[in-house]
PDB file of C-alpha atoms in Angstrom:
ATOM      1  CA  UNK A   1      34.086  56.816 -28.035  1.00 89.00           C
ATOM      2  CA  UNK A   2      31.375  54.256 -29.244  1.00 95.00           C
ATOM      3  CA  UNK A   3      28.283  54.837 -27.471  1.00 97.00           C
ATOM      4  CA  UNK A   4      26.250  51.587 -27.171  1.00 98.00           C
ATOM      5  CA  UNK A   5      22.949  51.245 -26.648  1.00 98.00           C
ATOM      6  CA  UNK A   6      20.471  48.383 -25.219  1.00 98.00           C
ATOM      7  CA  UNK A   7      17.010  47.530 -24.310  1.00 96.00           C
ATOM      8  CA  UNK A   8      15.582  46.132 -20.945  1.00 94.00           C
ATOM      9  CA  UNK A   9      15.753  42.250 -22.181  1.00 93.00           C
ATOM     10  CA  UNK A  10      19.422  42.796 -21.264  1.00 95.00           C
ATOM     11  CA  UNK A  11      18.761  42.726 -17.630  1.00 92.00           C
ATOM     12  CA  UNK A  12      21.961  45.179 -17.130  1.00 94.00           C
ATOM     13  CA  UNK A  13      22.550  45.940 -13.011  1.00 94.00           C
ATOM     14  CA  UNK A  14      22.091  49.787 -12.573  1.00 93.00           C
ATOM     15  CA  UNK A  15      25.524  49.907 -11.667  1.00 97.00           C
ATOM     16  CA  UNK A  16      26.492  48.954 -15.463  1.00 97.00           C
ATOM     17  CA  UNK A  17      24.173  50.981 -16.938  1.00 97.00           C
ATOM     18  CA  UNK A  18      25.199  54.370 -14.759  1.00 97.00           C
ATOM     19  CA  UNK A  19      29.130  53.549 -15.031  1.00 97.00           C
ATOM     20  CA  UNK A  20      29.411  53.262 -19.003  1.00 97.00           C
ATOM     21  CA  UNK A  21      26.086  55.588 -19.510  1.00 97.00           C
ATOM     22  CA  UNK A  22      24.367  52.902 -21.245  1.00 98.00           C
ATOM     23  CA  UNK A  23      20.781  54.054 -22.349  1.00 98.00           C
ATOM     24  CA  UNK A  24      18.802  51.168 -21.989  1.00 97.00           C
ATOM     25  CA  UNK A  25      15.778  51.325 -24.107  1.00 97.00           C
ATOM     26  CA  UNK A  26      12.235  50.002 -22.069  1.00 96.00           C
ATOM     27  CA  UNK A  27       9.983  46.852 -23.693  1.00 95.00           C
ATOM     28  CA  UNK A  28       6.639  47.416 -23.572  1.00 96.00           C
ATOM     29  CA  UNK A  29       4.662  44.866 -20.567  1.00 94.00           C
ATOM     30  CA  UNK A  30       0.940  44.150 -21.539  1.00 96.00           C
ATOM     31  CA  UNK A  31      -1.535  43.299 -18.549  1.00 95.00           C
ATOM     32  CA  UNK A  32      -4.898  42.877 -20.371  1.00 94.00           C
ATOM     33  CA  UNK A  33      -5.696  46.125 -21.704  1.00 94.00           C
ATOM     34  CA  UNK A  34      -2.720  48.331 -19.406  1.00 94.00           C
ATOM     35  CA  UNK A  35       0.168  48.661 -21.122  1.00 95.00           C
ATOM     36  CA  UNK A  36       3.693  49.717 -19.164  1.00 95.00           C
ATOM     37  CA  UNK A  37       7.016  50.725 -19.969  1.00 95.00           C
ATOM     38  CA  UNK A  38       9.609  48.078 -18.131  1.00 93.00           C
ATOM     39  CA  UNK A  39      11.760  50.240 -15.453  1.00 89.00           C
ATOM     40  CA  UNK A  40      10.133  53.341 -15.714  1.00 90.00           C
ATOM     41  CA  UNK A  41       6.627  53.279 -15.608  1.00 93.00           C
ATOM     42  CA  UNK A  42       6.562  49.653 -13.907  1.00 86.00           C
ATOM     43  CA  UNK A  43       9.626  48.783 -11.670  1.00 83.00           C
ATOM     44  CA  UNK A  44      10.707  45.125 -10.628  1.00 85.00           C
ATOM     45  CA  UNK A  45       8.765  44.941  -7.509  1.00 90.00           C
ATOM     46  CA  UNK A  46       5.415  46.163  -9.185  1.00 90.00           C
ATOM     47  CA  UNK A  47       5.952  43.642 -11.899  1.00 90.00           C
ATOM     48  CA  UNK A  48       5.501  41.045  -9.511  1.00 92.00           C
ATOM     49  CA  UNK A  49       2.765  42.010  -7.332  1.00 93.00           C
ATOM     50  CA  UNK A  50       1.287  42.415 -10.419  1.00 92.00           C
ATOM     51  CA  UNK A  51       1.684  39.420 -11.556  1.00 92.00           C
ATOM     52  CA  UNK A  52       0.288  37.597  -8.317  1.00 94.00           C
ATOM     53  CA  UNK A  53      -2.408  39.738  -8.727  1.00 92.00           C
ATOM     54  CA  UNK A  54      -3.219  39.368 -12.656  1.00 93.00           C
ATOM     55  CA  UNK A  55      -4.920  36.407 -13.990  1.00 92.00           C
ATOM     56  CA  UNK A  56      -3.228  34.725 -16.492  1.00 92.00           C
ATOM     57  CA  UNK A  57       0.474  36.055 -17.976  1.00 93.00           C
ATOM     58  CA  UNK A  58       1.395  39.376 -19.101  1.00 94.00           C
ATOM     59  CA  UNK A  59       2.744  39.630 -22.916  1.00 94.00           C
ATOM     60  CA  UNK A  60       5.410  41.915 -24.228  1.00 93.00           C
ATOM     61  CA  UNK A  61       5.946  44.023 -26.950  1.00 95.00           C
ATOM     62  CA  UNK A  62       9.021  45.441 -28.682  1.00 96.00           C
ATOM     63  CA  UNK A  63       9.801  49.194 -27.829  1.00 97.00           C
ATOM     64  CA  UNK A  64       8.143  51.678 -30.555  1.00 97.00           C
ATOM     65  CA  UNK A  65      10.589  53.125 -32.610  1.00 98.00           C
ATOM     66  CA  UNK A  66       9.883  56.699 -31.048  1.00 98.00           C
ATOM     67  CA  UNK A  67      11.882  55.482 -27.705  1.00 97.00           C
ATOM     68  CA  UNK A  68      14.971  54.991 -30.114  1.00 98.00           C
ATOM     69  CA  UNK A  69      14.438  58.271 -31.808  1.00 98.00           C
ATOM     70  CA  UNK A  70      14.468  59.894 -28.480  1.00 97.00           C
ATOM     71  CA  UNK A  71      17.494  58.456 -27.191  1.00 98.00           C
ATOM     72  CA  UNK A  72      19.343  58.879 -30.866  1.00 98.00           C
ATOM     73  CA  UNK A  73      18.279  62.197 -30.974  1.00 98.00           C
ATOM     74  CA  UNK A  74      20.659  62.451 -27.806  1.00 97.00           C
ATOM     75  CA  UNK A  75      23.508  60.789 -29.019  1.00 98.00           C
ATOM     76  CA  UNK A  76      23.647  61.704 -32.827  1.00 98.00           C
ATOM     77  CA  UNK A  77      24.968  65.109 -32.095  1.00 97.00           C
ATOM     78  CA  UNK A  78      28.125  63.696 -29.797  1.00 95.00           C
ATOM     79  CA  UNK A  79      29.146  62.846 -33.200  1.00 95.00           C
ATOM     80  CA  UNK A  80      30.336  59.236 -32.260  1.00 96.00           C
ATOM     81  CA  UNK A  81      29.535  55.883 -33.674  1.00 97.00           C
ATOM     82  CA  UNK A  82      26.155  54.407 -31.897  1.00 98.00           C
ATOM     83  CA  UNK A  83      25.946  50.473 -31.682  1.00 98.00           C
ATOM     84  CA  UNK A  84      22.497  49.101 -30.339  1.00 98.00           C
ATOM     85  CA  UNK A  85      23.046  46.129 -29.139  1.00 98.00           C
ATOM     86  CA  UNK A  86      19.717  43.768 -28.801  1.00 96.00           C
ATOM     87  CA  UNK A  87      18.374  40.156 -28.488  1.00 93.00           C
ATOM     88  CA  UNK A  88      16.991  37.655 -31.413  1.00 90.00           C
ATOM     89  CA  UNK A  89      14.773  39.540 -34.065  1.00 91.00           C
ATOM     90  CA  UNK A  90      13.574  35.433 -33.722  1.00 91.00           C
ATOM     91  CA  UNK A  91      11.863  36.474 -30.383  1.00 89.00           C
ATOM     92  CA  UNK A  92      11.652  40.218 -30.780  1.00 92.00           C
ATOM     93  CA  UNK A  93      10.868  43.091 -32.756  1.00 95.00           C
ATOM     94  CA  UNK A  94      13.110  45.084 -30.958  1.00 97.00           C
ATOM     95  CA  UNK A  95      16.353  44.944 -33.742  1.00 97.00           C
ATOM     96  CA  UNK A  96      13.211  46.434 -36.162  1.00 97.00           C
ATOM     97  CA  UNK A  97      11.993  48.961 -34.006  1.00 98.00           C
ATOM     98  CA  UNK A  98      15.777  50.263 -33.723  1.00 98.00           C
ATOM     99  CA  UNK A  99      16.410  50.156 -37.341  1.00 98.00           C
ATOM    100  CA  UNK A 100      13.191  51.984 -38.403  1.00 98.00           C
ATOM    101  CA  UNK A 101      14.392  54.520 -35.643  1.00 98.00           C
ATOM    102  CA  UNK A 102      18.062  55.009 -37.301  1.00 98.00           C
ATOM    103  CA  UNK A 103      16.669  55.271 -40.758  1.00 98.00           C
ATOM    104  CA  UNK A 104      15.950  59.131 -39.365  1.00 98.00           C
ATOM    105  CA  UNK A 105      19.228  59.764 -39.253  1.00 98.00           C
ATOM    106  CA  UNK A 106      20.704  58.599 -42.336  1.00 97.00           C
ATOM    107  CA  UNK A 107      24.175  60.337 -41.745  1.00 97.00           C
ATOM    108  CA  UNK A 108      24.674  59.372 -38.430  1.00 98.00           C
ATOM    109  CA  UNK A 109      26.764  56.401 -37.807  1.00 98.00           C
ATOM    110  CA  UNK A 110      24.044  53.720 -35.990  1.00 98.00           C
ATOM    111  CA  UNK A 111      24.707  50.199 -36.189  1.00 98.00           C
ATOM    112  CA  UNK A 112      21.987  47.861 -35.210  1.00 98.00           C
ATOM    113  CA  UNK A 113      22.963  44.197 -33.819  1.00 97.00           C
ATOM    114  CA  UNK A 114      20.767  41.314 -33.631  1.00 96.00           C
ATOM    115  CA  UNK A 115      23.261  39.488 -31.507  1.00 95.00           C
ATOM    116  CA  UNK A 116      20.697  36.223 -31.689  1.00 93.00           C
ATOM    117  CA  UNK A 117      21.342  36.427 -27.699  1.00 90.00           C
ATOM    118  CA  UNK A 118      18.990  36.731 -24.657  1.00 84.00           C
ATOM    119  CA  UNK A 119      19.151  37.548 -20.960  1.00 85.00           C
ATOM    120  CA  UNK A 120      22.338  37.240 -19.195  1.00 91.00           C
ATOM    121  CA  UNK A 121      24.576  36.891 -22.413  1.00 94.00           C
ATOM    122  CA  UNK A 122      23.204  39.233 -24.128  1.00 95.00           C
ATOM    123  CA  UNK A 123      23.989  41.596 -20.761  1.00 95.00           C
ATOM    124  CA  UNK A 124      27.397  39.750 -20.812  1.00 96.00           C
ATOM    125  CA  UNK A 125      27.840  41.138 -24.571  1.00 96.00           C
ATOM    126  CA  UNK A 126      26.765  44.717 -23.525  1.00 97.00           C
ATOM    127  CA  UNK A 127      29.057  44.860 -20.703  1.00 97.00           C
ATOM    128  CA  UNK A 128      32.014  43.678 -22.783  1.00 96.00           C
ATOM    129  CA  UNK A 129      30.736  46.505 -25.456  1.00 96.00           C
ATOM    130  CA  UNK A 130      31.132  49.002 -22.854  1.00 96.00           C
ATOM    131  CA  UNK A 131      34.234  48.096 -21.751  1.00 96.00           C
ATOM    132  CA  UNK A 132      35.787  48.053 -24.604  1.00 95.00           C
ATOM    133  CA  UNK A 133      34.714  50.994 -25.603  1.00 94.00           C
ATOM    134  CA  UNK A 134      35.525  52.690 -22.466  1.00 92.00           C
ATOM    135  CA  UNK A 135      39.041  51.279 -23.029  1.00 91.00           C
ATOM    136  CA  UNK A 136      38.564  53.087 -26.281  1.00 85.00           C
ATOM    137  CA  UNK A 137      38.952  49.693 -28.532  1.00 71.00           C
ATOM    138  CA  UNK A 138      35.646  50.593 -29.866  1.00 57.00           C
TER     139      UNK A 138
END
């Protein structure tokens, strides 16, 4: 079965992402000087306080590569094709950071898609991905 992978810009419901096993790689939030990784070393709720608390706006940055080797490293050995599925390289560097990441594993199958998508279609693309593949039409 495909395995697809994402990244946080997705804004998949942790329903999705526990019922097709969707690893969902973190983007990087900038406060200042204090750097977090989205959903696991800053959750929703301390996003926004925050963000009341911070002046001015946070920035983001694309996931390092490393995250993707980590979660490839994972996969690879399942032996099944692995499609990453992730927003504009126009507003991210995210499709980069995954392909740098695959070139480590030059006989595994990885396919990297700049799906030229953000927020809630590029979750409504991921969610179709997983279903499909569930349904093993992937």
């Amino acid at each position: 079965m495909v395995k697809i992978v994402t990244d946080t810009t997705a804004g998949l419901s942790d329903e999705i992402v526990k019922r097709y096993g969707i690893p969902v790689i973190p983007q990087v939030i900038i406060f200042g000087s204090d750097s977090y990784l989205e959903g696991t070393e800053m959750e929703h709720a301390a996003f926004m306080e925050r963000l009341k608390a911070f002046n001015g706006l946070p920035k983001t940055s694309a996931p390092p590569p490393e995250l993707f080797v980590e979660t490839f490293e994972r996969l690879v050995p399942e032996g099944e094709p692995i499609l990453c599925i992730h927003p504009s390289m126009d507003l991210s560097g995210t499709v980069r950071s995954a392909t740098v990441a695959a070139a480590d594993f030059p006989d595994a199958d990885i396919r990297i898609i700049d799906t030229r998508l953000i927020g809630s279609p590029l979750a409504t693309l991921v969610t179709l991905a997983a279903q499909w593949a569930d349904a093993g039409r992937g």
